[in-house]
Coordinates of C-alpha atoms in Angstrom, one line a residue:
Chain A
M1 CA 34.4 -18.6 -11.4
S2 CA 34.8 -15.1 -10.1
T3 CA 31.4 -14.1 -11.4
R4 CA 30.0 -17.0 -9.4
L5 CA 31.7 -15.8 -6.3
A6 CA 30.4 -12.3 -6.9
R7 CA 26.9 -13.7 -7.3
I8 CA 27.1 -15.6 -4.0
V9 CA 28.5 -12.6 -2.1
T10 CA 25.8 -10.3 -3.5
T11 CA 23.0 -12.8 -2.7
L12 CA 24.2 -13.2 0.8
F13 CA 24.6 -9.5 1.3
V14 CA 21.0 -8.8 0.1
L15 CA 19.7 -11.6 2.3
A16 CA 21.5 -10.1 5.3
V17 CA 20.2 -6.6 4.7
V18 CA 16.6 -7.9 4.5
L19 CA 16.8 -10.4 7.3
L20 CA 18.9 -8.6 9.9
P21 CA 16.2 -6.2 11.0
I22 CA 13.8 -9.1 11.2
Y23 CA 16.3 -11.0 13.3
W24 CA 16.5 -8.1 15.6
L25 CA 12.8 -7.8 16.1
V26 CA 12.4 -11.5 16.9
S27 CA 15.4 -11.6 19.1
T28 CA 14.3 -8.5 21.1
S29 CA 10.9 -10.1 21.6
L30 CA 12.6 -12.9 23.5
K31 CA 14.5 -10.7 25.9
S32 CA 13.4 -9.1 29.1
N33 CA 13.3 -5.3 29.2
R34 CA 16.3 -5.4 31.6
E35 CA 18.4 -7.3 29.1
I36 CA 17.3 -4.9 26.3
T37 CA 18.1 -1.6 27.9
Q38 CA 20.9 -2.4 30.4
E39 CA 22.9 -5.2 28.8
G40 CA 22.3 -4.5 25.1
T41 CA 23.0 -8.1 24.2
L42 CA 23.2 -9.2 20.5
Y43 CA 21.1 -12.3 21.1
P44 CA 18.8 -13.3 24.0
H45 CA 21.0 -14.7 26.8
V46 CA 18.0 -15.6 28.9
P47 CA 15.2 -16.3 26.3
T48 CA 11.7 -15.8 27.6
L49 CA 8.2 -15.9 26.3
D50 CA 6.9 -13.6 29.0
N51 CA 6.4 -10.7 26.5
Y52 CA 4.0 -12.7 24.5
V53 CA 2.1 -13.9 27.5
R54 CA 1.8 -10.3 28.7
L55 CA 0.4 -9.1 25.4
F56 CA -2.5 -11.4 25.6
T57 CA -3.1 -11.3 29.4
E58 CA -2.6 -7.6 30.0
K59 CA -2.7 -5.8 26.7
Q60 CA -5.8 -7.3 25.0
F61 CA -3.9 -8.3 22.0
G62 CA -6.3 -11.1 21.4
S63 CA -9.2 -8.7 20.7
Y64 CA -7.0 -6.6 18.3
L65 CA -6.3 -9.7 16.3
T66 CA -10.0 -10.8 16.3
N67 CA -11.1 -7.3 15.1
S68 CA -8.5 -7.4 12.3
L69 CA -9.6 -10.8 11.1
V70 CA -13.3 -10.0 11.2
V71 CA -12.9 -6.6 9.5
T72 CA -10.6 -7.9 6.9
F73 CA -12.7 -10.9 6.1
F74 CA -16.0 -9.1 5.7
S75 CA -14.7 -6.1 3.8
V76 CA -12.7 -8.2 1.3
A77 CA -15.6 -10.7 0.8
I78 CA -18.2 -8.1 0.2
A79 CA -15.9 -6.1 -2.1
L80 CA -15.0 -9.2 -4.1
V81 CA -18.7 -10.1 -4.8
V82 CA -19.8 -6.6 -5.4
G83 CA -16.7 -5.6 -7.4
A84 CA -16.7 -8.7 -9.6
M85 CA -20.4 -8.0 -10.5
G86 CA -19.6 -4.4 -11.3
A87 CA -16.6 -5.2 -13.4
Y88 CA -18.6 -7.8 -15.3
A89 CA -21.3 -5.3 -16.1
I90 CA -18.7 -2.8 -17.3
V91 CA -17.0 -5.3 -19.6
R92 CA -20.1 -7.0 -21.1
F93 CA -23.0 -4.6 -21.0
R94 CA -23.9 -1.5 -22.8
L95 CA -24.2 1.1 -20.0
P96 CA -26.7 3.9 -19.9
F97 CA -26.1 7.7 -20.3
A98 CA -22.5 8.8 -20.4
M99 CA -21.3 5.9 -18.2
E100 CA -20.0 3.8 -21.0
G101 CA -16.2 3.7 -20.7
K102 CA -16.3 6.2 -17.9
V103 CA -17.0 4.1 -14.8
G104 CA -13.6 2.4 -14.9
L105 CA -11.7 5.7 -15.2
F106 CA -13.8 7.2 -12.4
L107 CA -12.9 4.3 -10.1
L108 CA -9.3 4.5 -11.1
T109 CA -9.2 8.2 -10.3
L110 CA -10.7 7.5 -6.9
R111 CA -7.9 4.9 -6.4
I112 CA -5.2 7.4 -7.2
I113 CA -6.3 10.0 -4.7
P114 CA -4.4 9.4 -1.5
P115 CA -6.7 8.1 1.3
V116 CA -5.7 10.9 3.6
V117 CA -7.7 13.2 1.4
I118 CA -11.0 11.7 2.6
L119 CA -9.9 10.9 6.1
I120 CA -11.6 13.9 7.7
P121 CA -15.0 13.6 6.0
V122 CA -15.1 9.9 6.6
Y123 CA -14.4 10.6 10.2
L124 CA -17.2 13.1 10.3
L125 CA -19.6 10.7 8.4
M126 CA -18.9 7.9 10.9
L127 CA -19.3 10.3 13.8
S128 CA -22.7 11.4 12.6
L129 CA -23.8 7.8 11.9
G130 CA -22.6 6.7 15.3
L131 CA -20.2 4.2 13.7
L132 CA -17.0 5.4 15.4
D133 CA -15.2 2.6 17.2
T134 CA -17.4 -0.2 15.6
W135 CA -16.6 -3.0 13.3
L136 CA -19.3 -1.8 10.9
G137 CA -17.6 1.6 10.5
L138 CA -14.3 0.0 9.6
I139 CA -15.9 -2.6 7.3
A140 CA -17.8 0.1 5.4
T141 CA -14.7 2.2 4.9
Y142 CA -12.5 -0.7 3.8
T143 CA -15.1 -2.2 1.6
A144 CA -15.4 1.1 -0.4
F145 CA -11.6 1.2 -0.9
N146 CA -11.6 -2.5 -1.9
V147 CA -14.4 -2.1 -4.3
T148 CA -12.6 0.4 -6.5
F149 CA -9.6 -1.9 -6.5
C150 CA -11.6 -5.1 -7.2
V151 CA -13.5 -3.6 -10.1
W152 CA -10.3 -2.3 -11.6
M153 CA -8.5 -5.6 -11.3
M154 CA -11.5 -7.8 -12.3
E155 CA -12.2 -5.7 -15.4
S156 CA -8.9 -6.8 -17.0
F157 CA -9.5 -10.4 -16.1
F158 CA -13.0 -10.5 -17.5
R159 CA -11.9 -8.9 -20.7
E160 CA -9.7 -11.8 -21.4
I161 CA -12.5 -14.4 -21.2
P162 CA -14.1 -14.9 -24.6
V163 CA -17.7 -14.0 -24.8
D164 CA -18.5 -17.0 -27.0
L165 CA -18.6 -19.4 -24.0
E166 CA -21.4 -17.4 -22.4
E167 CA -23.3 -17.2 -25.6
A168 CA -23.1 -21.0 -26.0
A169 CA -24.4 -21.4 -22.5
M170 CA -27.3 -19.0 -23.2
V171 CA -28.1 -20.8 -26.4
D172 CA -28.4 -23.9 -24.2
G173 CA -31.0 -22.2 -22.2
D174 CA -29.0 -20.6 -19.4
S175 CA -30.0 -17.2 -18.2
R176 CA -27.7 -14.2 -18.5
F177 CA -26.8 -14.2 -14.8
G178 CA -26.5 -18.0 -14.8
A179 CA -24.0 -17.8 -17.7
F180 CA -22.0 -15.3 -15.6
R181 CA -22.1 -17.4 -12.5
R182 CA -21.5 -20.8 -14.0
I183 CA -19.2 -20.0 -16.9
T184 CA -17.4 -16.7 -16.5
L185 CA -16.9 -16.6 -12.8
P186 CA -15.1 -20.0 -12.5
L187 CA -12.9 -19.1 -15.5
A188 CA -11.9 -15.8 -13.7
A189 CA -11.1 -17.7 -10.4
P190 CA -7.3 -17.1 -10.6
G191 CA -8.0 -13.4 -11.1
L192 CA -10.4 -13.4 -8.2
A193 CA -7.8 -15.1 -6.1
A194 CA -5.1 -12.5 -7.0
T195 CA -7.5 -9.7 -6.3
A196 CA -8.5 -11.2 -2.9
I197 CA -4.9 -11.6 -1.9
F198 CA -4.1 -8.0 -2.5
A199 CA -7.2 -6.7 -0.8
V200 CA -6.4 -8.9 2.2
L201 CA -2.8 -7.5 2.4
V202 CA -3.8 -3.9 2.1
T203 CA -6.8 -4.2 4.5
F204 CA -5.0 -6.2 7.2
N205 CA -2.2 -3.7 7.2
E206 CA -4.3 -0.5 7.1
F207 CA -3.5 2.0 9.9
L208 CA -4.6 5.5 9.2
F209 CA -8.3 5.0 9.1
A210 CA -8.1 2.6 12.0
L211 CA -6.3 5.3 13.9
A212 CA -9.0 7.9 13.3
L213 CA -12.1 5.7 13.5
T214 CA -11.4 3.5 16.5
A215 CA -10.5 4.3 20.1
T216 CA -10.9 1.2 22.3
P217 CA -10.1 -2.6 22.1
R218 CA -13.7 -3.1 21.0
A219 CA -12.8 -2.2 17.4
M220 CA -9.1 -1.5 17.3
T221 CA -7.3 -3.5 14.6
M222 CA -3.9 -5.1 15.1
P223 CA -1.8 -2.3 13.6
R224 CA -3.9 0.3 15.6
G225 CA -3.6 -1.7 18.8
T226 CA 0.1 -2.2 18.3
A227 CA 0.6 1.6 18.0
T228 CA -1.0 2.1 21.4
L229 CA 1.8 0.2 23.0
I230 CA 4.2 2.9 21.8
G231 CA 4.8 6.4 22.8
R232 CA 4.3 6.2 26.6
I233 CA 7.1 7.8 28.7
D234 CA 8.8 4.5 29.4
T235 CA 8.8 2.5 26.3
D236 CA 8.1 -1.2 26.9
W237 CA 10.5 -2.4 24.2
A238 CA 9.9 -6.1 24.9
S239 CA 6.1 -5.9 24.5
M240 CA 6.5 -3.7 21.4
A241 CA 8.8 -6.3 19.8
A242 CA 6.5 -9.2 20.7
A243 CA 3.6 -7.3 19.2
G244 CA 5.6 -6.7 16.1
V245 CA 6.3 -10.4 15.7
I246 CA 2.7 -11.4 16.2
G247 CA 1.5 -8.6 13.9
A248 CA 3.8 -9.5 11.2
L249 CA 3.5 -13.3 11.4
P250 CA 0.0 -14.0 10.0
I251 CA 0.5 -11.7 7.0
V252 CA 4.0 -12.8 6.1
F253 CA 2.9 -16.4 6.4
F254 CA -0.1 -15.7 4.2
A255 CA 2.0 -13.8 1.6
L256 CA 4.6 -16.6 1.4
L257 CA 1.7 -19.2 1.0
V258 CA 0.3 -17.3 -2.0
Q259 CA 3.6 -16.1 -3.3
R260 CA 3.0 -17.1 -6.9
H261 CA -0.3 -15.2 -7.2
L262 CA 1.3 -12.3 -5.3
V263 CA 4.2 -11.8 -7.8
R264 CA 1.9 -12.3 -10.8
G265 CA -0.8 -9.9 -9.6
L266 CA 1.8 -7.3 -8.5
T267 CA 3.6 -7.2 -11.8
M268 CA 0.8 -7.9 -14.3
G269 CA -0.8 -4.5 -14.0
A270 CA 2.5 -2.7 -14.1
V271 CA 4.1 -4.4 -17.0
K272 CA 1.0 -4.3 -19.3
Chain B
M1 CA -13.1 -5.3 -34.6
Q2 CA -14.2 -2.7 -32.1
G3 CA -17.5 -2.4 -33.9
A4 CA -18.1 -6.2 -33.9
A5 CA -17.4 -6.4 -30.2
Q6 CA -19.7 -3.5 -29.6
A7 CA -22.6 -5.1 -31.6
R8 CA -22.1 -8.3 -29.7
K9 CA -22.2 -6.4 -26.4
Y10 CA -25.7 -5.1 -27.3
R11 CA -26.9 -8.4 -28.5
L12 CA -26.0 -10.0 -25.2
Q13 CA -28.3 -7.5 -23.5
G14 CA -31.2 -10.0 -23.8
A15 CA -34.7 -9.2 -22.8
G16 CA -37.0 -9.1 -19.7
L17 CA -35.3 -9.3 -16.4
D18 CA -32.0 -9.6 -18.2
L19 CA -32.4 -6.0 -19.4
A20 CA -32.2 -4.8 -15.8
L21 CA -29.2 -7.0 -15.1
P22 CA -26.4 -4.5 -15.8
Y23 CA -28.0 -2.0 -13.4
L24 CA -28.5 -4.6 -10.7
M25 CA -24.9 -5.8 -11.0
L26 CA -23.5 -2.3 -10.9
A27 CA -25.7 -0.8 -8.2
P28 CA -24.3 -2.3 -5.0
G29 CA -20.7 -1.4 -5.9
L30 CA -21.6 2.1 -7.0
M31 CA -23.7 2.7 -4.0
I32 CA -20.9 1.8 -1.6
V33 CA -18.4 3.9 -3.5
L34 CA -20.8 6.8 -3.7
G35 CA -21.7 6.6 0.0
V36 CA -18.3 6.1 1.5
L37 CA -15.9 7.7 -1.0
V38 CA -17.7 10.2 -3.2
Y39 CA -19.9 11.7 -0.7
P40 CA -17.0 12.2 1.8
L41 CA -14.9 13.7 -1.1
W42 CA -17.7 16.2 -1.7
D43 CA -18.1 16.8 2.0
G44 CA -14.4 17.3 2.3
L45 CA -14.5 20.0 -0.4
R46 CA -17.3 21.7 1.6
A47 CA -15.4 21.3 4.9
S48 CA -12.4 22.9 3.3
T49 CA -14.2 26.2 2.9
R50 CA -15.3 26.4 6.5
A51 CA -14.0 27.3 9.8
Y52 CA -14.6 24.9 12.7
R53 CA -14.7 25.1 16.4
Y54 CA -14.9 22.0 18.7
G55 CA -15.5 19.9 15.6
S56 CA -18.5 21.8 14.4
P57 CA -18.7 24.2 11.5
I58 CA -19.1 27.8 12.6
S59 CA -18.7 29.9 9.4
D60 CA -18.1 29.9 5.7
V61 CA -14.7 31.3 4.9
G62 CA -14.6 30.6 1.1
L63 CA -11.2 29.9 -0.2
Q64 CA -9.4 31.5 2.8
N65 CA -8.1 28.2 4.1
Y66 CA -6.5 27.5 0.7
V67 CA -4.9 30.9 0.6
H68 CA -3.7 30.7 4.1
L69 CA -1.8 27.4 3.3
W70 CA 0.7 29.3 1.2
S71 CA 1.8 31.6 3.9
D72 CA 1.9 28.8 6.6
T73 CA 5.6 28.2 7.1
Q74 CA 4.9 24.9 8.8
F75 CA 2.9 23.7 5.8
L76 CA 5.5 24.8 3.4
N77 CA 8.2 23.1 5.5
A78 CA 6.2 19.9 5.6
L79 CA 5.7 20.0 1.9
W80 CA 9.4 20.5 1.3
I81 CA 10.3 17.6 3.6
T82 CA 7.8 15.4 1.8
V83 CA 9.3 16.3 -1.6
K84 CA 12.8 15.6 -0.3
F85 CA 11.7 12.3 1.2
V86 CA 9.9 11.1 -1.9
A87 CA 12.6 12.1 -4.3
L88 CA 15.4 10.5 -2.2
S89 CA 13.6 7.3 -1.4
V90 CA 12.2 6.7 -4.8
S91 CA 15.5 7.3 -6.6
F92 CA 17.3 4.9 -4.3
E93 CA 14.6 2.3 -4.7
A94 CA 14.7 2.7 -8.5
V95 CA 18.4 2.4 -8.8
L96 CA 18.8 -0.5 -6.3
G97 CA 15.7 -2.3 -7.6
F98 CA 17.0 -2.0 -11.2
A99 CA 20.4 -3.3 -10.3
L100 CA 18.9 -6.2 -8.3
A101 CA 16.6 -7.1 -11.2
L102 CA 19.5 -7.1 -13.7
F103 CA 21.5 -9.2 -11.2
C104 CA 18.6 -11.7 -10.9
L105 CA 17.7 -11.9 -14.6
R106 CA 19.7 -15.1 -15.1
E107 CA 18.5 -18.1 -13.2
F108 CA 21.0 -19.3 -10.6
R109 CA 21.0 -21.3 -7.3
G110 CA 19.5 -19.3 -4.6
I111 CA 17.4 -16.9 -6.7
R112 CA 14.1 -18.4 -5.6
L113 CA 15.1 -18.0 -1.9
L114 CA 16.2 -14.4 -2.7
R115 CA 12.9 -13.6 -4.3
T116 CA 10.9 -15.2 -1.4
V117 CA 12.9 -13.3 1.2
L118 CA 12.5 -10.0 -0.7
I119 CA 8.7 -10.3 -0.5
I120 CA 8.8 -10.0 3.3
P121 CA 9.6 -6.3 3.8
M122 CA 6.8 -5.1 1.5
V123 CA 4.1 -7.3 3.0
I124 CA 4.9 -6.7 6.7
T125 CA 2.4 -4.3 8.3
P126 CA 3.9 -0.8 7.9
V127 CA 3.4 -0.2 11.6
V128 CA 5.5 -3.2 12.4
V129 CA 8.2 -2.1 9.9
A130 CA 8.3 1.1 11.9
I131 CA 8.7 -0.8 15.2
V132 CA 11.5 -2.8 13.7
F133 CA 13.4 0.3 12.8
R134 CA 12.7 1.9 16.2
L135 CA 14.3 -1.2 17.7
I136 CA 17.3 -0.6 15.4
Y137 CA 17.6 3.1 15.9
A138 CA 16.7 3.6 19.6
S139 CA 19.7 5.1 21.5
D140 CA 19.2 3.0 24.7
A141 CA 17.9 -0.3 23.3
G142 CA 18.7 -0.3 19.6
M143 CA 20.7 -2.7 17.5
L144 CA 23.0 0.1 16.3
T145 CA 23.8 1.0 19.9
A146 CA 24.3 -2.7 20.8
L147 CA 26.7 -3.1 17.8
S148 CA 28.5 0.1 18.6
E149 CA 29.0 -0.9 22.2
A150 CA 30.1 -4.4 21.1
I151 CA 33.0 -2.8 19.3
G152 CA 33.7 -0.3 22.1
G153 CA 31.8 2.7 20.8
G154 CA 29.0 4.8 22.5
E155 CA 25.3 5.1 22.0
A156 CA 24.0 5.6 18.4
Q157 CA 22.1 8.9 18.1
I158 CA 19.6 8.4 15.3
L159 CA 16.1 9.5 16.2
G160 CA 17.3 12.4 18.4
N161 CA 19.2 14.1 15.7
P162 CA 17.2 15.9 12.9
L163 CA 19.4 14.9 9.9
N164 CA 19.9 11.3 11.2
A165 CA 16.2 10.8 11.8
F166 CA 15.4 12.0 8.3
I167 CA 18.0 9.6 6.8
G168 CA 16.7 6.9 9.0
L169 CA 13.2 7.4 7.6
V170 CA 14.6 7.2 4.0
V171 CA 16.5 4.0 4.9
L172 CA 13.3 2.5 6.3
D173 CA 11.4 3.3 3.1
V174 CA 14.2 2.0 0.9
W175 CA 14.2 -1.3 2.9
E176 CA 10.5 -1.7 2.7
W177 CA 9.9 -0.8 -0.9
T178 CA 13.0 -1.6 -3.0
P179 CA 11.6 -5.2 -3.3
L180 CA 8.5 -3.9 -5.0
M181 CA 10.6 -2.0 -7.6
F182 CA 12.7 -5.1 -8.0
L183 CA 9.7 -7.3 -8.7
I184 CA 8.1 -5.0 -11.2
L185 CA 11.4 -4.4 -13.0
L186 CA 12.3 -8.1 -13.0
A187 CA 9.0 -8.9 -14.6
G188 CA 9.6 -6.1 -17.1
L189 CA 13.1 -7.5 -18.0
Q190 CA 11.7 -11.0 -18.4
S191 CA 9.1 -9.8 -20.8
L192 CA 11.6 -8.1 -23.2
P193 CA 12.0 -9.8 -26.6
H194 CA 15.1 -11.9 -27.1
E195 CA 16.1 -11.1 -30.7
P196 CA 17.7 -7.7 -30.2
F197 CA 19.9 -9.1 -27.5
E198 CA 21.0 -12.1 -29.5
A199 CA 21.8 -9.8 -32.4
A200 CA 23.9 -7.6 -30.1
R201 CA 25.8 -10.6 -28.9
V202 CA 26.5 -11.7 -32.5
D203 CA 27.8 -8.2 -33.1
G204 CA 30.0 -8.6 -30.1
A205 CA 28.6 -5.7 -28.1
G206 CA 29.8 -5.3 -24.5
A207 CA 27.7 -5.5 -21.4
W208 CA 27.5 -1.7 -21.0
R209 CA 26.6 -1.1 -24.7
V210 CA 23.8 -3.7 -24.4
F211 CA 22.5 -2.0 -21.3
A212 CA 22.7 1.6 -22.6
D213 CA 21.5 0.9 -26.2
L214 CA 19.0 -1.9 -25.6
T215 CA 18.0 -2.8 -22.0
F216 CA 17.5 0.7 -20.7
P217 CA 15.6 2.2 -23.6
M218 CA 13.3 -0.8 -23.8
M219 CA 12.7 -0.7 -20.0
R220 CA 11.9 3.0 -19.9
P221 CA 8.1 2.6 -19.8
V222 CA 8.2 -0.1 -17.1
L223 CA 10.6 1.9 -15.1
A224 CA 8.4 5.0 -15.5
V225 CA 5.3 3.1 -14.3
A226 CA 7.2 1.7 -11.3
I227 CA 8.5 5.2 -10.3
V228 CA 5.0 6.8 -10.7
L229 CA 3.4 4.1 -8.6
R230 CA 5.9 4.5 -5.8
T231 CA 5.9 8.3 -6.0
I232 CA 2.1 8.4 -5.6
D233 CA 2.3 6.0 -2.6
A234 CA 5.3 7.7 -1.0
F235 CA 3.4 11.0 -1.0
G236 CA 0.8 9.5 1.3
T237 CA 3.4 7.9 3.7
F238 CA 2.0 8.1 7.2
D239 CA 2.0 5.0 9.3
Q240 CA 5.8 4.5 9.4
V241 CA 6.5 8.1 10.4
F242 CA 3.7 8.2 12.9
V243 CA 5.2 5.2 14.8
L244 CA 8.9 5.9 14.1
T245 CA 9.3 9.6 15.0
R246 CA 5.8 11.2 15.1
G247 CA 7.3 13.8 12.8
G248 CA 10.2 14.8 15.1
P249 CA 12.7 15.6 16.3
G250 CA 11.4 19.2 15.8
E251 CA 10.0 19.1 12.3
A252 CA 12.7 17.0 10.8
T253 CA 10.5 14.1 9.6
R254 CA 7.1 15.9 9.7
L255 CA 5.7 14.8 6.3
I256 CA 2.6 16.5 4.9
S257 CA 0.4 13.7 6.0
I258 CA 1.5 13.9 9.6
Y259 CA 1.1 17.7 9.6
G260 CA -2.4 17.3 8.2
Y261 CA -3.4 14.6 10.7
D262 CA -2.1 16.7 13.6
T263 CA -3.9 19.8 12.3
A264 CA -7.2 17.9 12.1
F265 CA -7.1 15.6 15.1
K266 CA -4.7 17.3 17.6
F267 CA -5.4 20.9 16.9
Q268 CA -9.0 20.4 15.8
Q269 CA -8.6 22.7 12.8
T270 CA -10.9 20.6 10.7
G271 CA -11.6 23.0 7.8
Y272 CA -8.0 24.0 7.4
A273 CA -6.8 20.4 7.5
A274 CA -9.5 19.5 4.9
A275 CA -8.1 22.3 2.6
L276 CA -4.6 20.9 3.1
F277 CA -5.6 17.4 2.1
V278 CA -7.6 18.5 -0.9
T279 CA -4.6 20.4 -2.1
I280 CA -2.4 17.3 -1.7
G281 CA -5.0 15.2 -3.5
L282 CA -4.9 17.7 -6.4
V283 CA -1.1 17.6 -6.6
V284 CA -1.0 13.8 -6.6
L285 CA -3.8 13.6 -9.2
A286 CA -2.0 16.1 -11.4
L287 CA 1.2 14.1 -11.0
A288 CA -0.5 10.9 -11.9
F289 CA -2.4 12.2 -15.0
S290 CA 0.7 13.9 -16.4
A291 CA 2.6 10.7 -15.9
I292 CA -0.1 8.8 -17.8
R293 CA 0.0 11.3 -20.7
L294 CA 3.8 11.1 -20.8
L295 CA 3.6 7.3 -20.9
R296 CA 1.1 7.4 -23.8
R297 CA 3.5 9.6 -25.7
I298 CA 6.4 7.2 -25.1
D299 CA 4.1 4.4 -26.2
A300 CA 3.2 6.2 -29.4
S301 CA 6.7 7.0 -30.4

């Protein structure tokens, strides 16, 4: 009986620790700046949606969200296609020169290096290509990061699919690529989904490169745009909180929707 | 086995257009990676040996930027703060995550809710996490101040005080990333074999004995992987600090990534900043590869 009580108490405590900060964000977003700084209330006494309206009418939050969606969609989609093909080639073909067995390690090494390391040269590259503050510059950068990740993930998924199935299809007259597209790819669909989910999470949340590579609402992503609301002399706490809520909402919703894949994908690589 | 798979791989190669297929399939990915990651890496190495003015290279200085780093007290201080931050955060996350995972190992009512809620902190955009904690710590508008005033105290001083700001940053990181530790360790615990534990129960071993003699030794590789992953990531922490404190007050929370960013984009010392980042990259790579070697040795024994 007492272990059960301890369990309930612990569960409630953990939930409170996780949820209290989120409660504070949401509740602050529903207060006026006056109520926030002068009254210091624990819940919104006069709830208002003004902060949200202001974000979209005065602070161009709509374009930040659009930019985020466009950039995330294209960089993840391109990386998935290109990464799946590359991973397949690594797993199933004999590669030329010294590439056999090395491409995977090479990409893994690139993944381990902290992104800050290439921040400056990528900035200089985009500057010289005239791609600063454009969708294309961000998409190119994020696609490159996502490709290393997709190849690495998809490699392990393809390895688990028996080669006999493709051989059977080829005996039946399918081409090599046809066998890949019609047999292997559908079998690897759960792996593709898990990979896509991670790529979306990481890309949607990325801040550092967005900070260096964008400067106006033309290309600023949501995290980047949110950061511009901060750091003025008078902090507009209410807008900041509302921006936080809107920034967190889509990705949390997405994550909860795909929860099962998320946990599986997260832990698979680590436990193996 | 290996040989048979290899032979089969070659046979699959086919003829005609199929012969070119591996190249065609690899090419797009490799080209993007070479263009946007590898070329910049190489360019970064070159930039790190130059002096810049107004964003343009003016002269080759060889390894001088690298040498200079080790007499730059601001760099050394930032490095020291980063090491402290990573060590503290990751240790707390490992201990809390492990405890939570052990706690959740048996199914009980509410565990699914708990797991669902625990996903939230790690998927929320880091910039938003930082906003959340600013709204908690702020002296005039924060939750801590509101709570303190509700019970008759004064304003909470967190972000204005060097030690408190640093602790506040660690708390943020622990809140955000303990769930990841928890999920990895829980998956590890669930994949442990049952037999040794049943045998221990038959022998009447106590909970502590089971943990010390069975659970912990068997979990060591998983724990090591989780710690390595978090350590590598924590070294690159930038977003949260940039939004929460911008490195302040003073230099109290100025992690290496913030110092590097300011050096490059605020003070326009492009070459010097490139050398700084290359150094950090080498440190993290060395860390990662020695961890992989260590894990292989654990696996082998």
